C-alpha positions as a printed Julia matrix, in Angstrom:
283×3 Matrix{Float64}:
  -0.01   0.06   -0.07
   2.78   2.5     0.71
   4.1    1.74   -2.58
   1.13   2.29   -4.29
   0.51   5.55   -2.2
   4.17   6.78   -3.11
   3.84   5.86   -6.74
   0.45   8.01   -6.95
   2.3   10.87   -5.16
   4.95  10.71   -7.68
   2.67  10.68  -10.59
   0.8   14.02   -9.16
   4.07  15.66   -8.22
   5.24  14.98  -11.71
   2.09  15.92  -13.57
   2.31  19.47  -11.52
   5.85  19.92  -12.35
   4.5   19.66  -15.95
   1.96  21.81  -15.68
   3.92  24.51  -13.91
   6.55  24.02  -16.78
   4.02  24.7   -19.51
   2.51  27.56  -18.04
   1.95  30.72  -20.24
   3.46  33.61  -18.96
   3.67  37.43  -19.26
   6.25  39.66  -17.8
   5.42  43.3   -17.03
   8.59  45.13  -16.11
  11.96  45.01  -17.77
  13.78  43.72  -14.75
  10.94  40.95  -14.7
  11.73  39.95  -18.15
  15.43  40.0   -17.88
  15.51  38.16  -14.72
  13.12  35.38  -16.58
  15.98  35.18  -19.2
  18.73  34.73  -16.6
  16.9   31.76  -15.12
  16.64  30.52  -18.41
  12.6   30.33  -18.45
  12.25  32.39  -21.63
  10.46  29.64  -23.35
   7.42  30.15  -21.11
   6.84  33.78  -22.09
   3.84  34.56  -24.47
   4.09  38.35  -23.89
   6.02  41.44  -22.27
   5.51  44.89  -21.72
   6.59  47.65  -23.67
   9.6   48.75  -21.5
  11.18  44.96  -21.71
  13.57  45.55  -24.47
  16.48  43.26  -23.46
  17.58  40.95  -24.29
  16.84  41.62  -28.02
  15.06  38.38  -28.19
  12.31  39.49  -25.93
  11.42  42.04  -28.75
   9.8   39.28  -30.66
   7.22  38.62  -27.96
   3.61  40.38  -28.04
   3.72  43.54  -26.75
   0.92  43.95  -24.39
   1.2   47.62  -23.86
   3.26  50.16  -21.4
   3.27  48.68  -17.91
   1.58  51.88  -16.27
  -1.04  51.93  -19.0
  -2.27  48.3   -19.23
  -5.34  47.34  -21.05
  -6.69  44.07  -19.51
  -7.89  43.09  -23.05
  -4.49  43.5   -24.56
  -2.93  41.38  -21.69
  -5.34  39.03  -21.64
  -5.49  38.58  -25.55
  -2.35  36.19  -25.38
  -4.07  33.85  -22.65
  -1.56  33.89  -20.14
  -1.78  31.62  -17.07
   0.61  33.76  -15.08
   1.36  37.08  -14.79
   4.45  38.93  -13.42
   4.42  42.18  -12.8
   6.64  44.78  -11.42
   5.29  46.69   -8.44
   3.78  50.15   -9.84
   2.22  48.51  -12.8
  -1.21  49.87  -13.5
  -3.73  51.62  -13.47
  -5.08  50.17  -10.55
  -8.4   49.68  -12.11
  -6.64  47.56  -14.84
  -4.87  45.58  -12.35
  -7.71  44.82  -10.09
  -9.47  43.41  -13.45
  -6.49  41.12  -14.35
  -6.26  39.65  -10.76
 -10.13  39.07  -10.89
  -9.71  37.2   -14.14
  -8.82  33.87  -13.02
  -5.16  34.23  -14.07
  -2.48  33.98  -11.35
  -1.17  37.23  -10.9
   2.26  37.82   -8.91
   3.37  41.35   -7.93
   7.27  41.53   -7.84
   8.47  44.3    -5.09
  10.74  46.92   -6.68
  13.39  47.97   -4.15
  16.2   50.01   -5.37
  19.08  47.99   -3.58
  21.13  44.8    -3.79
  18.57  43.46   -1.42
  15.91  44.3    -3.9
  17.59  42.6    -6.7
  17.73  39.53   -4.84
  14.07  39.78   -3.53
  13.0   40.02   -7.25
  14.94  36.98   -8.17
  13.6   35.03   -5.34
  10.14  36.09   -6.13
  10.14  35.14   -9.85
  11.94  32.02   -9.2
   9.28  30.85   -6.72
   6.74  31.59   -8.97
   8.17  29.77  -12.01
   9.04  26.58   -9.52
  12.86  27.11  -10.37
  13.78  28.08   -6.72
  17.27  26.39   -6.96
  18.2   28.24  -10.06
  16.92  31.53   -8.37
  19.12  31.12   -5.38
  22.29  30.6    -7.48
  21.31  33.41   -9.79
  20.51  35.67   -6.73
  23.72  34.77   -4.71
  25.65  35.7    -7.96
  24.14  38.99   -8.38
  24.49  40.01   -4.94
  28.19  39.44   -5.08
  28.62  41.03   -8.22
  26.79  44.34   -7.05
  28.49  44.32   -3.82
  31.82  44.07   -5.46
  30.78  46.69   -8.16
  29.74  49.06   -5.37
  32.78  48.66   -3.5
  35.17  49.4    -6.63
  33.25  52.44   -7.26
  33.34  53.92   -3.75
  37.28  53.21   -3.69
  37.56  54.91   -7.12
  35.33  57.84   -6.07
  37.49  58.6    -2.86
  36.97  62.07   -1.34
  36.61  63.43   -4.93
  32.84  62.96   -5.57
  31.0   64.12   -8.53
  27.52  65.89   -7.95
  25.14  64.05  -10.46
  21.85  65.42  -11.75
  19.42  62.67  -13.22
  17.23  64.38  -15.61
  14.31  62.4   -16.49
  12.79  64.79  -18.83
  13.78  68.23  -20.35
  11.34  68.6   -23.03
  10.06  72.05  -23.98
  12.59  73.3   -21.41
  10.47  71.69  -18.48
  12.68  69.69  -16.43
  12.1   66.77  -14.24
  14.77  65.42  -12.19
  15.22  62.24   -9.99
  15.4   62.98   -6.43
  15.69  61.0    -3.02
  14.0   57.28   -3.27
  14.16  57.24   -6.77
  16.32  54.32   -8.77
  18.4   57.11  -10.09
  19.31  58.23   -6.47
  20.08  54.66   -5.63
  22.23  53.94   -8.69
  24.15  57.32   -8.61
  25.16  56.89   -4.58
  25.95  53.03   -5.51
  28.57  54.13   -8.35
  30.1   56.92   -6.0
  28.53  59.76   -6.64
  26.41  62.5    -4.87
  22.68  62.93   -6.05
  22.43  66.55   -6.64
  18.84  66.55   -6.36
  18.74  64.76   -2.98
  16.75  67.47   -1.51
  13.68  66.77   -4.22
  11.47  63.79   -3.18
  10.84  61.24   -5.85
  10.71  62.47   -9.44
   9.32  65.98   -9.75
   9.68  69.07  -11.98
  12.29  71.87  -10.82
  12.32  75.41  -11.29
  15.27  77.07  -12.99
  16.34  78.79   -9.68
  15.99  75.59   -7.74
  18.35  73.71  -10.58
  20.91  76.21  -10.2
  21.04  75.25   -6.43
  21.64  71.98   -7.26
  25.13  72.85   -8.75
  25.61  69.43  -10.42
  29.25  68.52  -12.0
  27.48  66.28  -14.65
  24.2   65.44  -15.85
  22.84  61.83  -16.06
  20.37  60.9   -18.39
  18.72  57.87  -20.22
  19.28  57.23  -24.01
  15.97  58.01  -25.55
  14.2   58.39  -28.64
  11.07  59.67  -30.48
   9.3   62.66  -29.05
  10.7   62.48  -25.4
  14.38  62.54  -26.94
  16.42  65.97  -26.18
  19.6   66.32  -28.27
  22.86  67.76  -26.25
  22.55  70.68  -28.05
  19.07  71.43  -26.84
  20.06  70.48  -23.36
  22.81  72.69  -23.03
  21.28  75.49  -24.68
  18.76  75.64  -21.63
  19.65  78.66  -19.64
  18.84  77.04  -16.16
  21.59  74.28  -16.97
  23.99  76.89  -18.62
  24.28  78.34  -14.96
  25.32  75.02  -13.67
  29.01  73.46  -13.46
  27.75  70.97  -15.73
  26.25  73.26  -18.29
  29.45  74.93  -18.32
  31.64  72.15  -18.99
  29.05  70.4   -21.07
  29.34  67.44  -19.14
  26.89  64.72  -19.77
  26.53  60.75  -19.4
  23.97  59.26  -21.34
  22.89  55.47  -20.35
  20.26  52.98  -21.51
  17.02  53.34  -19.23
  16.37  49.8   -18.43
  20.02  49.32  -18.18
  20.82  52.16  -15.47
  17.34  51.95  -13.4
  16.32  48.43  -13.85
  17.65  46.78  -10.82
  17.84  43.37  -12.44
  20.83  41.04  -13.37
  22.62  43.51  -14.85
  23.08  46.44  -12.29
  26.21  45.36  -11.4
  27.59  46.09  -14.62
  25.51  49.41  -14.69
  27.34  50.29  -11.43
  30.88  49.91  -13.15
  29.62  51.45  -16.2
  28.41  54.84  -14.57
  31.28  54.62  -12.01
  33.95  54.72  -14.82
  31.92  57.31  -16.72
  31.9   59.61  -13.7
  35.88  59.04  -13.42
  36.04  60.13  -17.18
  34.32  63.48  -16.34
  36.54  63.83  -13.24
  39.49  63.38  -15.28
  38.57  65.56  -18.27
């Protein structure tokens, strides 16, 4: 009897595992998508949000919309069994519909730290049933981030650059990344000082307030389309011209998901931003 029960249990477990592996998954959030690929689980993906542009293979997946402006119809059109969504996805009404649609919905916390990356990886690994792989990836990511941050702090020494992250400068209206943002965290990890630390979150800033931030260098995302601002247009703004960064035309541009994603590539982003800050310092 024990043998029979054990055999049945094994069959049930095997069936459950197969079902888990066959689940159709949608990834909402660039770091969520990157982690799924890093775990080797990309074959389960049937859709991704518009911010998920890395790796390039992800672009071949159906685009279900921008993660903060999701349409339930668009998300459900690819018939997912599981939605892995980064915290802050929305709008709330759309998320409520998705959560009530009979599809498993997992919210992935978005904390901008080494521990936050570890938590993301473990959460996604648990949802996909690949806990061992997730633990290995999390340990690797944590070690790499710790090393990158330590190296960046040593390189920066006492001569730290004041860095102003500009999210948008379209039509002369400037929005900066203050305390509590991804930009604030990555700047500090790379050995810089957030020049807009007195601001909370991503906020518009007046020309007078911007001048007070006195950045040595401006940090922006590489952007295309209607939101793009050329170097020439940026440094032609009077508010920018009044700053040390404006006078020296010191600007660093990095891909947005790479710089601010807080996923498997964040250690590399820390190292690259640190190196760029050193280049500015030495110029």
